[in-house]
Amino acid sequence: MTLFEILAVAAPVAEAPSRLDPVKLFLDASIVVQLVMIGLILASIWTWTIIVSFSIKMAGVARGNAGFEKEFWEADEPERLIGNRGRPDNPSARVAAAGLTELRRSAKNGVRDRDGTRQRLALAMEGQVAVEADTLANRLNFLATTGSVAPFVGLFGTVWGIMESFFQIGVQQNSSLAVVAPGISEALFATAIGLFAAIPAVIAYNRFSHRVNGFEAKLQRFADRVHAQISRELERG
């Protein structure tokens, strides 16, 4: 037995990894696939930031609206309630302020056309309701975009990684799994990250859109009640 054969027998056999190592897959990937992964990871982080912040914001808005509406209907003079608060600090207050501001403008020189005044009041408050809903839903566009685009960005990284694997087959003149498997694993990891970013974004977007629609409907019902109250006062006048 030669010396080289003895050393080969004595050398410890390297243990094959028993599970996937995401960090190693990232480090071994090509620069293009790494950039795709980094972009998807950043999108995922921003998605979860929006999810947490939006949940907190919606809870705060709901509490603020409930408190204001209770005070509004219990107050003898709602106009003074809004005036004492200065700038309205929640959507319900801003909707009521829009209606009362339009009422003051219409009654500045005396109310001559009650029906026209009622229509202007309704339009003013409906417009403010739409503004409040749009303001809340503004950041949800990123969730929709991430949910739609992230899988395709991950797929781009996958396609690029598989192209690299086929390139290595041509360079090494070897089509064994030992040559192509690492590159394909790294490529598929990009798709996995894309799905990891997209799935929470889609679920959160659908859930939050439903909550915004419910919030808008509730705000519209409050506006209708304010409009009915002002209409009764116009009839008395």
PDB file of C-alpha atoms in Angstrom:
ATOM      1  CA  MET A   1       0.000   0.000   0.000  1.00  0.00           C
ATOM      2  CA  THR A   2       1.418   3.354  -0.972  1.00  0.00           C
ATOM      3  CA  LEU A   3       1.793   6.324   1.353  1.00  0.00           C
ATOM      4  CA  PHE A   4      -1.005   8.242  -0.381  1.00  0.00           C
ATOM      5  CA  GLU A   5      -3.409   5.341   0.049  1.00  0.00           C
ATOM      6  CA  ILE A   6      -2.555   5.105   3.739  1.00  0.00           C
ATOM      7  CA  LEU A   7      -3.182   8.840   4.215  1.00  0.00           C
ATOM      8  CA  ALA A   8      -6.456   8.584   2.316  1.00  0.00           C
ATOM      9  CA  VAL A   9      -7.670   5.803   4.595  1.00  0.00           C
ATOM     10  CA  ALA A  10      -6.543   7.610   7.730  1.00  0.00           C
ATOM     11  CA  ALA A  11      -8.049  10.979   6.776  1.00  0.00           C
ATOM     12  CA  PRO A  12     -11.400  11.682   8.499  1.00  0.00           C
ATOM     13  CA  VAL A  13     -14.385  11.725   6.219  1.00  0.00           C
ATOM     14  CA  ALA A  14     -16.115  15.120   6.146  1.00  0.00           C
ATOM     15  CA  GLU A  15     -19.632  14.902   7.493  1.00  0.00           C
ATOM     16  CA  ALA A  16     -22.359  15.907   5.110  1.00  0.00           C
ATOM     17  CA  PRO A  17     -24.688  18.589   6.477  1.00  0.00           C
ATOM     18  CA  SER A  18     -27.796  17.076   8.055  1.00  0.00           C
ATOM     19  CA  ARG A  19     -30.006  20.111   7.431  1.00  0.00           C
ATOM     20  CA  LEU A  20     -30.190  23.254   5.329  1.00  0.00           C
ATOM     21  CA  ASP A  21     -28.207  26.243   6.523  1.00  0.00           C
ATOM     22  CA  PRO A  22     -29.887  29.469   5.287  1.00  0.00           C
ATOM     23  CA  VAL A  23     -26.824  31.575   6.054  1.00  0.00           C
ATOM     24  CA  LYS A  24     -24.548  29.278   4.048  1.00  0.00           C
ATOM     25  CA  LEU A  25     -27.044  29.206   1.170  1.00  0.00           C
ATOM     26  CA  PHE A  26     -27.000  32.999   1.131  1.00  0.00           C
ATOM     27  CA  LEU A  27     -23.210  33.291   1.320  1.00  0.00           C
ATOM     28  CA  ASP A  28     -22.662  30.703  -1.402  1.00  0.00           C
ATOM     29  CA  ALA A  29     -25.165  32.296  -3.809  1.00  0.00           C
ATOM     30  CA  SER A  30     -24.099  34.528  -6.682  1.00  0.00           C
ATOM     31  CA  ILE A  31     -24.179  38.296  -6.260  1.00  0.00           C
ATOM     32  CA  VAL A  32     -27.390  38.636  -8.276  1.00  0.00           C
ATOM     33  CA  VAL A  33     -29.230  36.067  -6.167  1.00  0.00           C
ATOM     34  CA  GLN A  34     -27.848  37.677  -3.008  1.00  0.00           C
ATOM     35  CA  LEU A  35     -29.220  41.067  -4.071  1.00  0.00           C
ATOM     36  CA  VAL A  36     -32.613  39.471  -4.734  1.00  0.00           C
ATOM     37  CA  MET A  37     -32.575  37.875  -1.283  1.00  0.00           C
ATOM     38  CA  ILE A  38     -31.572  41.108   0.425  1.00  0.00           C
ATOM     39  CA  GLY A  39     -34.345  43.015  -1.341  1.00  0.00           C
ATOM     40  CA  LEU A  40     -36.934  40.420  -0.344  1.00  0.00           C
ATOM     41  CA  ILE A  41     -35.728  40.348   3.260  1.00  0.00           C
ATOM     42  CA  LEU A  42     -35.989  44.148   3.466  1.00  0.00           C
ATOM     43  CA  ALA A  43     -39.494  43.980   1.955  1.00  0.00           C
ATOM     44  CA  SER A  44     -40.456  41.373   4.539  1.00  0.00           C
ATOM     45  CA  ILE A  45     -39.141  43.528   7.393  1.00  0.00           C
ATOM     46  CA  TRP A  46     -41.035  46.565   6.118  1.00  0.00           C
ATOM     47  CA  THR A  47     -44.172  44.437   5.696  1.00  0.00           C
ATOM     48  CA  TRP A  48     -44.085  43.349   9.322  1.00  0.00           C
ATOM     49  CA  THR A  49     -43.397  46.934  10.392  1.00  0.00           C
ATOM     50  CA  ILE A  50     -46.553  48.044   8.589  1.00  0.00           C
ATOM     51  CA  ILE A  51     -48.546  45.152  10.065  1.00  0.00           C
ATOM     52  CA  VAL A  52     -47.570  46.020  13.635  1.00  0.00           C
ATOM     53  CA  SER A  53     -47.878  49.801  13.262  1.00  0.00           C
ATOM     54  CA  PHE A  54     -51.204  49.600  11.421  1.00  0.00           C
ATOM     55  CA  SER A  55     -52.674  47.284  14.073  1.00  0.00           C
ATOM     56  CA  ILE A  56     -51.642  49.715  16.812  1.00  0.00           C
ATOM     57  CA  LYS A  57     -52.946  52.688  14.846  1.00  0.00           C
ATOM     58  CA  MET A  58     -56.329  51.096  14.139  1.00  0.00           C
ATOM     59  CA  ALA A  59     -56.767  50.219  17.803  1.00  0.00           C
ATOM     60  CA  GLY A  60     -55.985  53.800  18.811  1.00  0.00           C
ATOM     61  CA  VAL A  61     -58.302  55.275  16.185  1.00  0.00           C
ATOM     62  CA  ALA A  62     -61.153  52.994  17.265  1.00  0.00           C
ATOM     63  CA  ARG A  63     -60.765  54.021  20.911  1.00  0.00           C
ATOM     64  CA  GLY A  64     -60.537  57.707  20.022  1.00  0.00           C
ATOM     65  CA  ASN A  65     -63.613  57.583  17.793  1.00  0.00           C
ATOM     66  CA  ALA A  66     -65.682  55.726  20.381  1.00  0.00           C
ATOM     67  CA  GLY A  67     -64.768  58.233  23.087  1.00  0.00           C
ATOM     68  CA  PHE A  68     -65.459  61.265  20.915  1.00  0.00           C
ATOM     69  CA  GLU A  69     -68.792  59.995  19.578  1.00  0.00           C
ATOM     70  CA  LYS A  70     -69.994  59.273  23.103  1.00  0.00           C
ATOM     71  CA  GLU A  71     -69.096  62.805  24.225  1.00  0.00           C
ATOM     72  CA  PHE A  72     -70.551  64.275  21.037  1.00  0.00           C
ATOM     73  CA  TRP A  73     -74.011  62.796  21.533  1.00  0.00           C
ATOM     74  CA  GLU A  74     -74.032  63.580  25.247  1.00  0.00           C
ATOM     75  CA  ALA A  75     -72.966  67.226  24.770  1.00  0.00           C
ATOM     76  CA  ASP A  76     -75.601  69.937  24.832  1.00  0.00           C
ATOM     77  CA  GLU A  77     -73.598  72.006  22.336  1.00  0.00           C
ATOM     78  CA  PRO A  78     -71.497  69.755  20.031  1.00  0.00           C
ATOM     79  CA  GLU A  79     -70.048  72.812  18.298  1.00  0.00           C
ATOM     80  CA  ARG A  80     -68.422  73.920  21.540  1.00  0.00           C
ATOM     81  CA  LEU A  81     -67.029  70.397  22.096  1.00  0.00           C
ATOM     82  CA  ILE A  82     -65.156  70.537  18.784  1.00  0.00           C
ATOM     83  CA  GLY A  83     -64.093  74.150  19.325  1.00  0.00           C
ATOM     84  CA  ASN A  84     -62.634  73.400  22.760  1.00  0.00           C
ATOM     85  CA  ARG A  85     -60.506  70.608  21.346  1.00  0.00           C
ATOM     86  CA  GLY A  86     -58.880  72.919  18.822  1.00  0.00           C
ATOM     87  CA  ARG A  87     -57.867  70.915  15.817  1.00  0.00           C
ATOM     88  CA  PRO A  88     -59.968  67.695  15.724  1.00  0.00           C
ATOM     89  CA  ASP A  89     -57.727  64.803  16.743  1.00  0.00           C
ATOM     90  CA  ASN A  90     -59.629  61.807  15.373  1.00  0.00           C
ATOM     91  CA  PRO A  91     -61.619  60.905  12.238  1.00  0.00           C
ATOM     92  CA  SER A  92     -65.068  61.220  13.836  1.00  0.00           C
ATOM     93  CA  ALA A  93     -64.216  64.684  15.125  1.00  0.00           C
ATOM     94  CA  ARG A  94     -62.989  65.772  11.704  1.00  0.00           C
ATOM     95  CA  VAL A  95     -66.138  64.463  10.019  1.00  0.00           C
ATOM     96  CA  ALA A  96     -68.360  66.323  12.504  1.00  0.00           C
ATOM     97  CA  ALA A  97     -66.229  69.446  12.120  1.00  0.00           C
ATOM     98  CA  ALA A  98     -66.614  69.293   8.322  1.00  0.00           C
ATOM     99  CA  GLY A  99     -70.412  69.216   8.696  1.00  0.00           C
ATOM    100  CA  LEU A 100     -70.558  71.996  11.278  1.00  0.00           C
ATOM    101  CA  THR A 101     -68.155  74.162   9.269  1.00  0.00           C
ATOM    102  CA  GLU A 102     -70.354  73.817   6.200  1.00  0.00           C
ATOM    103  CA  LEU A 103     -73.401  74.650   8.335  1.00  0.00           C
ATOM    104  CA  ARG A 104     -71.778  77.852   9.591  1.00  0.00           C
ATOM    105  CA  ARG A 105     -70.860  78.857   6.045  1.00  0.00           C
ATOM    106  CA  SER A 106     -74.365  78.194   4.782  1.00  0.00           C
ATOM    107  CA  ALA A 107     -76.001  80.008   7.713  1.00  0.00           C
ATOM    108  CA  LYS A 108     -73.682  83.009   7.546  1.00  0.00           C
ATOM    109  CA  ASN A 109     -76.238  85.087   5.658  1.00  0.00           C
ATOM    110  CA  GLY A 110     -79.247  83.079   6.736  1.00  0.00           C
ATOM    111  CA  VAL A 111     -80.437  79.711   5.509  1.00  0.00           C
ATOM    112  CA  ARG A 112     -82.544  80.336   2.422  1.00  0.00           C
ATOM    113  CA  ASP A 113     -82.438  76.909   0.813  1.00  0.00           C
ATOM    114  CA  ARG A 114     -82.706  74.166   3.413  1.00  0.00           C
ATOM    115  CA  ASP A 115     -82.538  71.346   0.873  1.00  0.00           C
ATOM    116  CA  GLY A 116     -79.426  72.804  -0.713  1.00  0.00           C
ATOM    117  CA  THR A 117     -77.859  73.203   2.740  1.00  0.00           C
ATOM    118  CA  ARG A 118     -78.614  69.576   3.570  1.00  0.00           C
ATOM    119  CA  GLN A 119     -76.993  68.430   0.337  1.00  0.00           C
ATOM    120  CA  ARG A 120     -73.870  70.484   0.969  1.00  0.00           C
ATOM    121  CA  LEU A 121     -73.641  69.131   4.510  1.00  0.00           C
ATOM    122  CA  ALA A 122     -73.913  65.564   3.219  1.00  0.00           C
ATOM    123  CA  LEU A 123     -71.270  66.155   0.554  1.00  0.00           C
ATOM    124  CA  ALA A 124     -68.892  67.805   3.029  1.00  0.00           C
ATOM    125  CA  MET A 125     -69.092  64.933   5.505  1.00  0.00           C
ATOM    126  CA  GLU A 126     -69.015  62.200   2.856  1.00  0.00           C
ATOM    127  CA  GLY A 127     -65.907  63.793   1.386  1.00  0.00           C
ATOM    128  CA  GLN A 128     -64.234  63.850   4.819  1.00  0.00           C
ATOM    129  CA  VAL A 129     -65.186  60.201   5.400  1.00  0.00           C
ATOM    130  CA  ALA A 130     -63.478  59.279   2.109  1.00  0.00           C
ATOM    131  CA  VAL A 131     -60.385  61.293   3.075  1.00  0.00           C
ATOM    132  CA  GLU A 132     -60.119  59.501   6.421  1.00  0.00           C
ATOM    133  CA  ALA A 133     -60.466  56.076   4.816  1.00  0.00           C
ATOM    134  CA  ASP A 134     -57.896  56.915   2.133  1.00  0.00           C
ATOM    135  CA  THR A 135     -55.466  58.191   4.764  1.00  0.00           C
ATOM    136  CA  LEU A 136     -55.712  54.952   6.733  1.00  0.00           C
ATOM    137  CA  ALA A 137     -55.413  52.751   3.641  1.00  0.00           C
ATOM    138  CA  ASN A 138     -52.468  54.672   2.183  1.00  0.00           C
ATOM    139  CA  ARG A 139     -49.734  52.401   3.567  1.00  0.00           C
ATOM    140  CA  LEU A 140     -51.617  49.255   2.571  1.00  0.00           C
ATOM    141  CA  ASN A 141     -50.526  49.774  -1.029  1.00  0.00           C
ATOM    142  CA  PHE A 142     -47.079  48.489  -0.104  1.00  0.00           C
ATOM    143  CA  LEU A 143     -48.608  45.269   1.236  1.00  0.00           C
ATOM    144  CA  ALA A 144     -50.531  44.763  -1.996  1.00  0.00           C
ATOM    145  CA  THR A 145     -47.422  45.422  -4.074  1.00  0.00           C
ATOM    146  CA  THR A 146     -45.270  43.084  -1.988  1.00  0.00           C
ATOM    147  CA  GLY A 147     -47.867  40.326  -2.108  1.00  0.00           C
ATOM    148  CA  SER A 148     -48.075  40.565  -5.893  1.00  0.00           C
ATOM    149  CA  VAL A 149     -44.433  41.151  -6.823  1.00  0.00           C
ATOM    150  CA  ALA A 150     -42.355  39.284  -4.205  1.00  0.00           C
ATOM    151  CA  PRO A 151     -42.985  35.767  -5.606  1.00  0.00           C
ATOM    152  CA  PHE A 152     -41.889  36.881  -9.072  1.00  0.00           C
ATOM    153  CA  VAL A 153     -38.780  38.593  -7.702  1.00  0.00           C
ATOM    154  CA  GLY A 154     -37.921  35.372  -5.885  1.00  0.00           C
ATOM    155  CA  LEU A 155     -38.588  33.440  -9.078  1.00  0.00           C
ATOM    156  CA  PHE A 156     -36.159  35.710 -10.914  1.00  0.00           C
ATOM    157  CA  GLY A 157     -33.490  34.795  -8.372  1.00  0.00           C
ATOM    158  CA  THR A 158     -34.336  31.134  -8.849  1.00  0.00           C
ATOM    159  CA  VAL A 159     -34.073  31.332 -12.621  1.00  0.00           C
ATOM    160  CA  TRP A 160     -30.742  33.142 -12.363  1.00  0.00           C
ATOM    161  CA  GLY A 161     -29.371  30.551  -9.948  1.00  0.00           C
ATOM    162  CA  ILE A 162     -30.438  27.677 -12.180  1.00  0.00           C
ATOM    163  CA  MET A 163     -28.768  29.402 -15.134  1.00  0.00           C
ATOM    164  CA  GLU A 164     -25.577  29.562 -13.057  1.00  0.00           C
ATOM    165  CA  SER A 165     -25.878  25.823 -12.339  1.00  0.00           C
ATOM    166  CA  PHE A 166     -26.197  24.985 -16.028  1.00  0.00           C
ATOM    167  CA  PHE A 167     -23.233  27.230 -16.726  1.00  0.00           C
ATOM    168  CA  GLN A 168     -21.169  25.231 -14.232  1.00  0.00           C
ATOM    169  CA  ILE A 169     -22.226  22.018 -15.976  1.00  0.00           C
ATOM    170  CA  GLY A 170     -20.805  23.389 -19.210  1.00  0.00           C
ATOM    171  CA  VAL A 171     -17.605  24.612 -17.577  1.00  0.00           C
ATOM    172  CA  GLN A 172     -16.867  21.426 -15.628  1.00  0.00           C
ATOM    173  CA  GLN A 173     -18.255  19.044 -18.254  1.00  0.00           C
ATOM    174  CA  ASN A 174     -20.029  17.245 -15.441  1.00  0.00           C
ATOM    175  CA  SER A 175     -23.785  16.937 -14.949  1.00  0.00           C
ATOM    176  CA  SER A 176     -23.727  15.091 -11.634  1.00  0.00           C
ATOM    177  CA  LEU A 177     -25.885  16.249  -8.726  1.00  0.00           C
ATOM    178  CA  ALA A 178     -22.755  17.230  -6.826  1.00  0.00           C
ATOM    179  CA  VAL A 179     -22.228  19.992  -9.387  1.00  0.00           C
ATOM    180  CA  VAL A 180     -25.770  21.295  -9.863  1.00  0.00           C
ATOM    181  CA  ALA A 181     -27.415  20.617  -6.497  1.00  0.00           C
ATOM    182  CA  PRO A 182     -25.763  23.468  -4.512  1.00  0.00           C
ATOM    183  CA  GLY A 183     -26.646  26.073  -7.125  1.00  0.00           C
ATOM    184  CA  ILE A 184     -30.219  24.850  -7.430  1.00  0.00           C
ATOM    185  CA  SER A 185     -30.618  24.857  -3.628  1.00  0.00           C
ATOM    186  CA  GLU A 186     -29.440  28.456  -3.454  1.00  0.00           C
ATOM    187  CA  ALA A 187     -31.771  29.400  -6.292  1.00  0.00           C
ATOM    188  CA  LEU A 188     -34.813  27.781  -4.711  1.00  0.00           C
ATOM    189  CA  PHE A 189     -33.984  29.531  -1.451  1.00  0.00           C
ATOM    190  CA  ALA A 190     -34.671  32.837  -3.227  1.00  0.00           C
ATOM    191  CA  THR A 191     -38.169  31.628  -4.111  1.00  0.00           C
ATOM    192  CA  ALA A 192     -38.724  30.565  -0.507  1.00  0.00           C
ATOM    193  CA  ILE A 193     -37.796  34.054   0.716  1.00  0.00           C
ATOM    194  CA  GLY A 194     -40.135  35.558  -1.882  1.00  0.00           C
ATOM    195  CA  LEU A 195     -43.013  33.472  -0.554  1.00  0.00           C
ATOM    196  CA  PHE A 196     -42.013  34.309   3.017  1.00  0.00           C
ATOM    197  CA  ALA A 197     -42.405  38.007   2.158  1.00  0.00           C
ATOM    198  CA  ALA A 198     -45.530  37.642   0.017  1.00  0.00           C
ATOM    199  CA  ILE A 199     -47.758  35.399   2.132  1.00  0.00           C
ATOM    200  CA  PRO A 200     -47.948  37.661   5.236  1.00  0.00           C
ATOM    201  CA  ALA A 201     -48.359  40.697   2.980  1.00  0.00           C
ATOM    202  CA  VAL A 202     -51.353  39.187   1.164  1.00  0.00           C
ATOM    203  CA  ILE A 203     -53.017  38.013   4.378  1.00  0.00           C
ATOM    204  CA  ALA A 204     -52.451  41.364   6.098  1.00  0.00           C
ATOM    205  CA  TYR A 205     -53.663  43.357   3.086  1.00  0.00           C
ATOM    206  CA  ASN A 206     -56.921  41.398   2.875  1.00  0.00           C
ATOM    207  CA  ARG A 207     -57.482  41.638   6.620  1.00  0.00           C
ATOM    208  CA  PHE A 208     -56.661  45.335   6.900  1.00  0.00           C
ATOM    209  CA  SER A 209     -58.690  46.227   3.800  1.00  0.00           C
ATOM    210  CA  HIS A 210     -61.684  44.607   5.447  1.00  0.00           C
ATOM    211  CA  ARG A 211     -61.061  46.594   8.619  1.00  0.00           C
ATOM    212  CA  VAL A 212     -60.727  49.865   6.702  1.00  0.00           C
ATOM    213  CA  ASN A 213     -63.980  49.173   4.852  1.00  0.00           C
ATOM    214  CA  GLY A 214     -65.715  48.468   8.162  1.00  0.00           C
ATOM    215  CA  PHE A 215     -64.217  51.623   9.645  1.00  0.00           C
ATOM    216  CA  GLU A 216     -65.413  53.671   6.674  1.00  0.00           C
ATOM    217  CA  ALA A 217     -68.940  52.236   6.965  1.00  0.00           C
ATOM    218  CA  LYS A 218     -69.038  53.014  10.694  1.00  0.00           C
ATOM    219  CA  LEU A 219     -67.764  56.532  10.085  1.00  0.00           C
ATOM    220  CA  GLN A 220     -70.393  57.023   7.396  1.00  0.00           C
ATOM    221  CA  ARG A 221     -73.137  55.956   9.821  1.00  0.00           C
ATOM    222  CA  PHE A 222     -71.866  58.560  12.286  1.00  0.00           C
ATOM    223  CA  ALA A 223     -71.926  61.175   9.521  1.00  0.00           C
ATOM    224  CA  ASP A 224     -75.510  60.200   8.659  1.00  0.00           C
ATOM    225  CA  ARG A 225     -76.566  60.646  12.279  1.00  0.00           C
ATOM    226  CA  VAL A 226     -74.898  64.062  12.437  1.00  0.00           C
ATOM    227  CA  HIS A 227     -76.587  65.001   9.168  1.00  0.00           C
ATOM    228  CA  ALA A 228     -79.973  63.915  10.524  1.00  0.00           C
ATOM    229  CA  GLN A 229     -79.434  65.919  13.715  1.00  0.00           C
ATOM    230  CA  ILE A 230     -78.494  69.065  11.788  1.00  0.00           C
ATOM    231  CA  SER A 231     -81.458  68.584   9.436  1.00  0.00           C
ATOM    232  CA  ARG A 232     -83.831  68.524  12.397  1.00  0.00           C
ATOM    233  CA  GLU A 233     -82.311  71.763  13.693  1.00  0.00           C
ATOM    234  CA  LEU A 234     -82.761  73.342  10.259  1.00  0.00           C
ATOM    235  CA  GLU A 235     -86.429  72.389  10.282  1.00  0.00           C
ATOM    236  CA  ARG A 236     -86.903  73.991  13.671  1.00  0.00           C
ATOM    237  CA  GLY A 237     -85.247  77.151  12.397  1.00  0.00           C
TER     238      GLY A 237
END
